[in-house]
Amino acid sequence: MRVLAIDTALAVCAVAVLDTERPGMSVRESVPMVRGHAEALMPMIARVMDVANLDFAELDRIAVTTGPGSFTGLRVGIAAARGIALAASRPSVGLSTLAAYAAPQIAKDDTIPVVTAIDARHDQVYIQIFGPGGRTLVPPRVASILDAVRAAAVGPVRIVGSAAGLLAAAWPAGIAAPSLVETHPAPDIDWVARLGAAAAGPVTPKPLYLKAADAQPQDAYGLPRR
Amino acid sequence: MIVLGIETTCDETAAALVERFDDGRGRILSNIVLSQTEEHAAFGGVVPEIAARAHVEALDGIIAAAMKQAGVTFKSIDAVAAAAGPGLIGGVMVGLTTAKAISMVSEKPLIGINHLEAHALTARLLNPTPFPYILFLASGGHTQIVAVRGVGDYVRLGTTVDDAIGEAFDKTAKLLGLGYPGGPQVEQEALQGNAARFRLPRPMQGRKEPDFSLSGLKTALRLEAERIAPLNNQDVADLCASFQQAVGDVVIDRLRAGMRVFRERYGAPTALVTAGGVAANQSIRKVLNRVAFEAGTVLVAPPMELCTDNGAMIAWAGCERLVLGLIDTLDVNARARWPLDEVTGVQPTNARS
């Protein structure tokens, strides 16, 4: 299966092409960036496809991270993936950044739980906890760092994600320290591609914001009427 | 040539296919607009994050529907155009990124369109309207008088220094409890009202520069309304009528000033062209006809579905630019702010050093 993978949800702009029938074959580009994904992404996809020597029509899937992450960033990735899917008539699939961060650790050892924590700013994190066999123990949600630590510090765990260090720093005394703390600005794009290939079936990627839009409905407005 | 146009700068998710013939005439093959009005109604105005969320969910489906309705494929079109600004940046990025993806995959030129330029050129889609003409663009987000001298050659003669006209209508409706969007409701109420009952100011009246100011008028209306509150139905109708009359007077005076400036600089305009949702208001429309008649020119008012935000105007502007070879690269950026004066066209060859 040939997969084009895209990730612009966090502080990296990354693109990879994976061909599962040609082990070891992977073309990728990954550049740390806080902003500018919208300008950098499309030329990057064009370069990676060029090096991989593939036409868009030859892809079996377009995989993209759907968040949680920067609202603007994840929309850029999803708009790109859905636009390519539409124009090339190829299916697309969405993966959460939480799952993509956890995947390599679960693949290494699926007995010790993996906690993914992504910085949501304002002392909050997006969190998901994967138990034995990669099953979800705590589903994706946004939580204060304190609440996240409370949920995570129940036994031996590994922590990954952009906020892994934040969680480890707030770890309570008396609970076994995490056996692994790995802070990366974004998930490994190769794993986004692998998860995209392994996903059960193509489903149109939709944003996973986990936070409501910052807007308050208006109170009854207007001047009093008789 | 056939161009796909994508519009996502505010609260409409829109896509269209437009064909341009060699003689310069245009034809709309499809024009699909999904309005988000309901999503924003509870907030009394457009919420940028809610708009961006709605665009990314809907846009690919809207484009697919427009392609199908037009009976074209990505292989058979000649270019992909998308509004690259000005507007709410989250939504602009969704539309522009989608356009880039389609352009890259189908190997068709990408054209980033200034949303205001699209409004400025729409009149030419259905009527042969030669340059130069004077444009009155009035919507919820913009109020401008522009000299349209050619594709990519626009001079803003005047603009609002505070609120847009459509915005002033919406705020009036909000104050009077008429719901959102308020323009049509204010117009409806005004039909039963006495426009002479309240004395409201005509800001900028008599100024030589054709600029607008609406916030003083809005404040004066609020003070009058507060003075007599609680309001009965007739009060509301009278307030709406007085407000609409004041706006009409402002538009006449400011457009006359705009006409004077235009004539001094560029001679007689071939037409007074309207764009934006405000021209849907029948009393404003009358005013525009009067100004055009006085100036010895004609009013060109595209049908309302082309005056409000839509994909066809983006596709048409794409046609006009593509004919001149004005295309963009895949790294073109979305712009929240992008004054019309900064849009460029074909550079004169003698400008080369």
XYZ file of C-alpha atoms in Angstrom:
579
model
C 0.000 0.000 0.000
C 1.298 3.446 -0.939
C 0.548 6.157 1.597
C 1.167 9.900 1.509
C 1.321 11.185 5.092
C 0.902 14.805 6.153
C 1.348 16.420 9.570
C 0.968 20.141 10.234
C -0.927 19.948 13.529
C 1.972 20.865 15.825
C 5.336 22.631 15.670
C 6.592 20.671 12.653
C 5.680 20.580 8.975
C 6.181 16.990 7.792
C 5.418 14.877 4.734
C 6.270 11.251 3.983
C 5.551 8.650 1.338
C 5.504 5.029 2.439
C 5.192 1.912 0.289
C 4.428 -1.097 2.485
C 5.382 -3.479 -0.326
C 8.862 -2.033 -0.509
C 10.213 -2.348 3.062
C 12.715 0.318 3.922
C 11.374 2.558 1.186
C 10.346 5.828 2.751
C 10.781 9.347 1.505
C 10.268 12.066 4.058
C 10.793 15.697 4.870
C 10.266 17.170 8.315
C 10.983 20.770 9.285
C 10.383 22.298 12.725
C 8.200 25.397 12.447
C 5.822 27.218 14.740
C 4.044 29.074 11.931
C 4.174 29.089 8.146
C 2.830 25.557 7.563
C 0.310 26.869 5.031
C 3.059 28.250 2.793
C 5.584 25.424 3.299
C 3.328 22.394 3.000
C 2.393 22.181 -0.663
C 5.891 22.697 -2.108
C 7.086 20.072 0.413
C 4.485 17.544 -0.773
C 5.483 18.225 -4.374
C 9.170 17.595 -3.558
C 8.505 14.387 -1.619
C 6.241 12.993 -4.342
C 8.907 13.899 -6.877
C 11.679 12.080 -4.981
C 9.366 9.096 -4.445
C 8.717 9.223 -8.180
C 4.985 8.717 -7.719
C 1.898 10.195 -9.304
C -0.915 11.167 -6.980
C -3.110 8.683 -8.860
C -0.773 5.885 -7.730
C -1.433 6.525 -4.037
C -3.692 4.153 -2.130
C -4.299 6.555 0.714
C -3.647 10.070 1.940
C -3.132 10.062 5.711
C -3.218 13.211 7.811
C -3.036 14.103 11.487
C -6.333 15.568 12.654
C -5.154 16.984 15.975
C -5.377 17.809 18.737
C -2.976 20.626 18.039
C -2.963 24.126 16.597
C -6.453 24.763 15.201
C -5.069 26.568 12.170
C -2.306 24.010 11.628
C -4.522 20.963 11.696
C -6.970 22.632 9.316
C -4.155 23.280 6.834
C -3.213 19.587 6.858
C -6.788 18.370 6.602
C -7.669 20.838 3.826
C -4.584 19.692 1.909
C -5.349 15.990 2.396
C -8.996 16.357 1.457
C -8.110 18.543 -1.533
C -5.592 15.995 -2.819
C -8.069 13.169 -2.206
C -10.737 15.038 -4.165
C -8.532 15.966 -7.106
C -6.812 12.557 -7.358
C -9.935 10.531 -6.540
C -7.989 8.674 -3.847
C -9.254 7.893 -0.332
C -8.052 9.811 2.718
C -7.784 8.849 6.359
C -7.284 10.821 9.580
C -5.137 9.879 12.576
C -4.949 11.659 15.904
C -1.649 13.202 16.939
C -2.147 11.440 20.299
C -2.181 8.010 18.654
C 0.703 8.858 16.320
C 2.912 9.870 19.270
C 2.088 6.648 21.166
C 2.378 4.220 18.248
C 6.156 3.623 18.235
C 6.214 2.964 21.994
C 3.226 0.608 21.832
C 4.919 -1.203 18.953
C 8.069 -1.656 21.062
C 6.275 -2.907 24.178
C 2.531 -3.093 24.611
C 2.476 -4.124 28.296
C 3.448 -0.854 30.025
C 0.873 1.919 29.517
C 1.760 4.878 27.304
C 0.589 8.381 28.187
C 0.500 10.932 25.353
C 0.482 14.553 26.486
C 0.388 17.492 24.058
C 0.767 21.064 25.212
C -2.591 22.867 25.036
C -1.179 26.040 26.655
C -2.581 27.867 29.686
C -1.360 24.989 31.951
C -3.472 22.521 30.029
C -2.603 19.415 28.046
C -4.360 17.178 25.548
C -4.033 13.691 26.938
C -4.755 10.079 26.040
C -3.631 6.966 27.944
C -3.071 3.654 26.191
C -3.057 0.454 28.272
C -1.890 -3.092 27.550
C -2.402 -4.070 23.926
C -2.696 -0.410 22.962
C -6.264 -0.237 24.245
C -7.458 3.202 25.300
C -7.642 3.613 29.094
C -8.339 7.344 29.083
C -9.845 8.687 25.848
C -8.594 11.921 24.248
C -9.447 14.946 26.329
C -8.127 18.288 27.480
C -7.117 18.550 31.130
C -5.111 20.699 33.500
C -1.560 19.453 34.002
C -2.532 18.552 37.580
C -5.547 16.494 36.512
C -3.524 14.850 33.756
C -0.836 13.790 36.224
C -3.502 12.481 38.588
C -4.949 10.327 35.800
C -1.546 9.151 34.575
C 0.364 8.482 37.817
C -1.260 5.173 38.726
C 1.643 2.800 38.114
C 4.587 2.326 35.775
C 4.031 4.361 32.615
C 5.893 5.872 29.680
C 5.127 9.463 28.653
C 5.451 10.848 25.141
C 4.352 14.037 23.427
C 5.226 17.715 23.325
C 4.141 18.065 26.985
C 5.784 14.836 28.263
C 8.339 16.891 30.169
C 5.611 19.073 31.715
C 3.860 15.997 33.085
C 7.087 14.429 34.361
C 8.002 17.670 36.125
C 4.671 17.643 37.960
C 4.942 13.953 38.876
C 3.867 13.296 42.507
C 6.432 12.093 45.047
C 5.902 8.508 46.156
C 4.691 7.265 42.752
C 7.184 5.386 40.592
C 8.713 7.820 38.118
C 7.847 7.214 34.448
C 10.201 4.701 32.858
C 10.411 6.888 29.752
C 9.855 10.591 29.112
C 10.168 11.553 25.476
C 9.427 15.135 24.458
C 9.245 15.706 20.709
C 7.650 18.711 19.024
C 5.532 16.439 16.788
C 4.964 12.731 16.113
C 7.304 10.838 13.786
C 5.854 11.282 10.275
C 6.806 7.694 9.349
C 4.449 6.490 12.054
C 1.657 8.692 10.727
C 2.162 6.927 7.395
C 2.247 3.461 9.008
C -0.916 4.119 11.015
C -2.507 5.436 7.847
C -1.701 2.182 6.066
C -2.950 0.117 9.022
C -6.201 2.066 9.582
C -9.298 -0.081 9.163
C -10.741 1.878 6.294
C -10.621 5.294 4.761
C -12.796 7.806 6.602
C -12.865 11.467 5.612
C -10.502 13.214 8.061
C -12.252 15.549 10.470
C -10.563 17.889 12.948
C -10.163 16.683 16.522
C -10.130 20.005 18.373
C -11.090 18.820 21.901
C -11.745 22.487 22.709
C -14.827 24.482 21.803
C -14.448 27.612 19.696
C -13.726 30.574 21.929
C -17.026 32.435 21.645
C -19.847 33.293 24.004
C -23.451 33.315 22.831
C -24.974 36.735 23.317
C -27.389 37.453 26.097
C -30.768 38.762 25.067
C -29.805 42.030 23.450
C -31.604 45.104 22.322
C -33.470 47.846 24.077
C -36.568 47.041 26.111
C -39.783 46.797 24.111
C -43.187 47.787 25.242
C -11.310 28.737 -20.705
C -12.901 27.270 -17.579
C -11.794 28.216 -14.074
C -12.738 26.786 -10.667
C -13.275 29.499 -8.045
C -13.203 29.007 -4.261
C -14.400 31.551 -1.684
C -13.957 31.144 2.107
C -13.042 34.613 3.391
C -16.042 35.114 5.687
C -19.123 33.027 6.503
C -19.923 31.576 3.078
C -18.334 28.355 1.825
C -18.555 28.651 -1.944
C -17.288 27.101 -5.160
C -18.131 27.761 -8.799
C -17.085 26.996 -12.352
C -17.040 29.879 -14.820
C -16.258 29.831 -18.506
C -14.744 32.784 -20.350
C -15.067 33.040 -24.108
C -12.426 34.571 -26.361
C -14.588 37.661 -26.941
C -14.472 38.413 -23.204
C -17.958 37.230 -22.339
C -18.487 34.955 -19.357
C -20.880 32.166 -18.444
C -21.525 30.579 -15.056
C -21.492 26.776 -15.273
C -22.221 26.260 -11.580
C -22.255 28.417 -8.473
C -22.802 26.797 -5.085
C -22.888 28.800 -1.862
C -23.293 27.296 1.596
C -24.121 30.029 4.080
C -23.145 29.639 7.730
C -25.601 32.296 8.919
C -27.303 29.899 11.338
C -24.024 28.842 12.967
C -23.249 32.463 13.830
C -26.738 33.763 14.645
C -26.539 33.000 18.367
C -23.385 35.117 18.590
C -24.849 38.156 16.842
C -22.025 38.229 14.306
C -19.468 36.086 12.501
C -17.158 34.218 14.897
C -13.859 33.576 13.076
C -13.069 30.201 14.685
C -16.595 28.885 14.076
C -16.360 30.030 10.453
C -13.016 28.283 9.914
C -14.364 25.067 11.451
C -17.364 25.091 9.154
C -15.267 25.777 6.019
C -12.916 22.817 6.497
C -15.811 20.412 7.014
C -17.793 21.557 3.996
C -15.464 22.831 1.291
C -14.451 19.623 -0.535
C -18.085 18.550 -0.790
C -19.092 21.953 -2.168
C -16.317 21.811 -4.786
C -17.289 18.277 -5.811
C -20.912 19.372 -6.196
C -19.912 22.421 -8.273
C -17.717 20.275 -10.546
C -20.504 17.755 -11.027
C -23.133 20.388 -11.722
C -20.873 22.029 -14.302
C -20.109 18.679 -15.885
C -16.341 19.199 -15.814
C -13.375 17.261 -14.438
C -10.160 18.509 -12.850
C -8.423 17.523 -16.086
C -10.727 19.623 -18.238
C -10.473 22.929 -16.353
C -7.805 25.532 -17.066
C -6.987 26.923 -13.616
C -7.874 26.896 -9.928
C -8.583 30.264 -8.294
C -9.150 30.897 -4.592
C -9.663 34.004 -2.522
C -6.314 34.569 -0.758
C -7.632 37.502 1.296
C -8.531 39.907 2.720
C -10.720 38.197 5.288
C -10.827 35.908 8.291
C -7.466 34.205 8.011
C -8.509 30.770 9.314
C -11.099 30.408 6.598
C -8.888 31.894 3.878
C -6.209 29.296 4.684
C -8.700 26.443 4.258
C -9.806 27.670 0.832
C -6.342 28.547 -0.408
C -4.799 25.280 0.834
C -7.537 23.259 -0.852
C -6.958 25.186 -4.082
C -3.206 24.545 -3.881
C -3.820 20.820 -3.417
C -6.120 20.659 -6.445
C -3.712 22.770 -8.513
C -0.752 20.535 -7.618
C -2.547 17.242 -8.264
C -4.269 18.279 -11.493
C -1.271 20.287 -12.735
C -3.352 23.388 -13.420
C -2.244 26.948 -12.641
C -3.082 28.363 -9.205
C -4.416 31.905 -8.954
C -4.671 33.641 -5.565
C -7.425 36.223 -5.851
C -7.959 39.362 -3.816
C -11.558 39.078 -2.636
C -12.175 42.794 -3.263
C -10.743 42.511 -6.772
C -13.265 39.744 -7.441
C -16.101 42.035 -6.331
C -14.645 44.781 -8.533
C -14.604 42.631 -11.685
C -17.899 40.740 -11.238
C -19.858 43.235 -13.334
C -17.860 42.160 -16.400
C -18.930 38.530 -16.033
C -22.435 39.166 -17.344
C -22.201 42.610 -18.995
C -19.426 43.858 -21.244
C -18.239 46.716 -19.005
C -15.133 48.438 -20.347
C -12.593 50.107 -18.053
C -12.447 52.558 -16.392
C -15.504 52.425 -14.144
C -16.327 53.505 -10.628
C -17.143 50.805 -8.079
C -19.240 51.176 -4.958
C -18.491 48.161 -2.761
C -20.651 48.007 0.355
C -21.096 44.933 2.524
C -20.924 43.885 6.170
C -17.137 44.085 6.050
C -16.309 46.721 3.437
C -17.426 50.176 2.296
C -15.259 51.558 -0.500
C -15.353 53.680 -3.626
C -12.825 52.390 -6.129
C -11.600 53.460 -9.555
C -11.334 50.261 -11.584
C -8.910 51.103 -14.403
C -7.996 47.620 -15.534
C -7.336 44.110 -14.253
C -4.929 44.559 -11.356
C -5.180 48.349 -11.596
C -7.373 49.661 -8.798
C -7.286 52.971 -6.979
C -9.227 53.265 -3.774
C -10.801 56.709 -3.833
C -12.525 56.466 -0.471
C -13.303 54.088 2.349
C -14.987 54.011 5.729
C -12.918 55.267 8.619
C -14.878 53.117 11.089
C -17.864 50.796 10.500
C -18.942 49.318 7.183
C -22.477 50.174 6.034
C -23.686 46.586 6.347
C -22.171 46.449 9.813
C -24.077 49.610 10.797
C -27.318 48.003 9.588
C -26.526 44.846 11.586
C -25.736 46.832 14.729
C -28.936 48.844 14.379
C -30.911 45.624 14.082
C -29.146 44.240 17.152
C -29.909 47.354 19.190
C -33.561 47.163 18.235
C -33.766 43.411 18.862
C -34.410 42.523 15.215
C -32.079 39.528 14.939
C -29.080 38.706 12.754
C -28.200 39.467 9.999
C -30.063 42.692 10.432
C -29.958 44.537 7.109
C -33.083 42.970 5.582
C -35.028 43.354 8.868
C -34.173 47.046 9.152
C -35.312 47.553 5.558
C -38.561 45.708 6.270
C -39.293 47.756 9.415
C -38.451 50.992 7.607
C -41.291 50.414 5.141
C -43.796 51.177 7.935
C -41.762 53.960 9.501
C -41.598 57.746 9.469
C -38.112 58.730 8.287
C -38.568 62.338 9.441
C -39.281 61.535 13.084
C -35.675 61.348 14.314
C -32.988 63.841 13.419
C -29.850 61.809 12.767
C -26.489 63.167 11.564
C -25.068 62.716 8.036
C -21.372 62.189 8.867
C -18.755 63.472 6.409
C -21.418 65.469 4.508
C -19.777 67.916 2.108
C -16.232 66.620 2.515
C -14.163 66.598 -0.648
C -12.549 63.216 0.029
C -15.102 60.468 -0.675
C -14.711 58.718 2.679
C -17.409 57.331 4.952
C -18.027 57.320 8.679
C -20.888 55.390 10.218
C -20.115 55.139 13.905
C -21.445 58.621 14.795
C -24.713 57.833 13.053
C -24.937 54.553 14.908
C -24.332 56.277 18.248
C -26.879 59.009 17.506
C -29.447 56.327 16.711
C -28.708 54.528 19.971
C -29.095 57.746 22.006
C -32.435 58.537 20.323
C -33.642 54.994 20.953
C -32.520 54.984 24.584
C -34.213 58.320 25.138
C -37.640 56.954 24.237
C -37.229 53.318 25.435
C -39.171 51.140 26.088
C -39.947 51.012 22.387
C -43.225 50.133 20.738
C -43.513 48.736 17.211
C -43.987 52.167 15.644
C -40.904 53.504 17.452
C -38.815 50.689 15.984
C -40.190 51.289 12.488
C -39.543 55.024 12.753
C -36.009 54.490 14.034
C -35.285 52.110 11.145
C -36.758 54.499 8.573
C -34.802 57.452 9.962
C -31.598 55.418 10.020
C -32.038 54.113 6.484
C -32.809 57.611 5.226
C -29.637 58.940 6.844
C -27.529 56.162 5.295
C -29.081 56.866 1.897
C -28.240 60.569 2.212
C -24.672 59.681 3.219
C -24.309 57.357 0.219
C -25.562 60.046 -2.210
C -23.224 62.690 -0.842
C -20.173 60.421 -0.666
C -20.728 58.904 -4.102
C -21.111 62.380 -5.618
C -17.769 63.254 -4.054
C -16.334 60.007 -5.455
C -17.656 60.823 -8.930
C -15.998 64.250 -8.778
C -12.634 62.768 -7.829
C -12.949 60.102 -10.517
C -13.727 62.657 -13.234
C -10.877 64.908 -12.231
C -8.384 62.075 -12.437
C -9.671 59.652 -15.064
C -12.444 61.369 -17.011
C -15.937 59.952 -17.366
C -16.526 56.452 -15.964
C -18.194 53.922 -18.249
C -20.497 52.911 -15.386
C -21.258 53.024 -11.696
C -20.870 49.410 -10.630
C -22.175 47.988 -7.352
C -20.973 45.035 -5.336
C -21.690 43.726 -1.859
C -24.873 42.848 -0.032
C -25.888 46.433 0.819
C -27.030 46.992 -2.784
C -29.851 44.522 -2.057
C -31.522 47.292 -0.037
C -34.103 48.844 -2.359
C -33.864 52.354 -0.933
C -30.071 52.298 -1.348
C -30.563 50.938 -4.857
C -32.746 53.959 -5.707
C -30.025 56.256 -4.445
C -27.436 54.524 -6.622
C -29.628 54.897 -9.696
C -30.011 58.570 -8.959
C -26.266 59.157 -8.574
C -25.528 57.293 -11.812
C -28.203 59.265 -13.690
C -26.922 62.616 -12.386
C -23.406 61.693 -13.435
C -24.562 60.834 -16.945
C -23.571 57.210 -16.627
C -25.350 53.895 -16.044
C -25.769 51.779 -12.944
C -24.505 48.233 -13.406
C -25.777 46.088 -10.568
C -25.008 42.390 -10.861
C -27.779 40.068 -9.627
C -27.799 39.747 -5.851
C -26.344 36.236 -5.787
C -23.252 37.680 -7.471
C -23.139 40.782 -5.231
C -22.875 38.820 -1.994
C -19.907 36.480 -1.483
C -19.789 33.634 -3.998
C -17.393 31.413 -5.902
C -18.317 32.644 -9.381
C -16.782 36.057 -8.757
C -13.515 34.368 -7.699
C -13.575 32.109 -10.761
C -14.267 35.089 -13.035
C -11.429 37.131 -11.530
C -9.325 34.008 -12.092
C -10.327 34.047 -15.789
C -9.473 37.735 -16.114
C -6.040 37.166 -14.558
C -5.294 33.932 -16.406
C -5.890 35.629 -19.768
C -3.105 38.040 -18.840
C -0.822 35.254 -17.605
C -1.105 36.365 -13.986
C -0.705 33.115 -12.036
C 0.776 32.254 -8.644
C 3.043 29.624 -7.101
C 2.201 26.971 -4.497
C 3.713 29.018 -1.669
C 1.438 32.056 -2.159
C 0.254 33.180 1.269
C -3.140 33.915 2.766
C -3.563 37.540 3.823
C -5.929 38.852 6.489
C -5.279 42.396 5.278
C -4.812 43.123 1.579
C -5.857 46.572 0.302
C -6.972 46.679 -3.335
C -4.276 49.217 -4.147
C -1.674 46.541 -3.418
C -3.048 44.155 -6.041
C -0.825 44.094 -9.101
C -1.561 43.390 -12.721
C 0.660 43.166 -15.765
C 3.690 45.373 -15.176
C 4.413 47.845 -17.971
C 7.365 46.553 -19.992
C 9.107 49.923 -19.898
C 9.314 49.604 -16.112
C 12.193 47.154 -16.525
C 15.560 48.595 -15.687
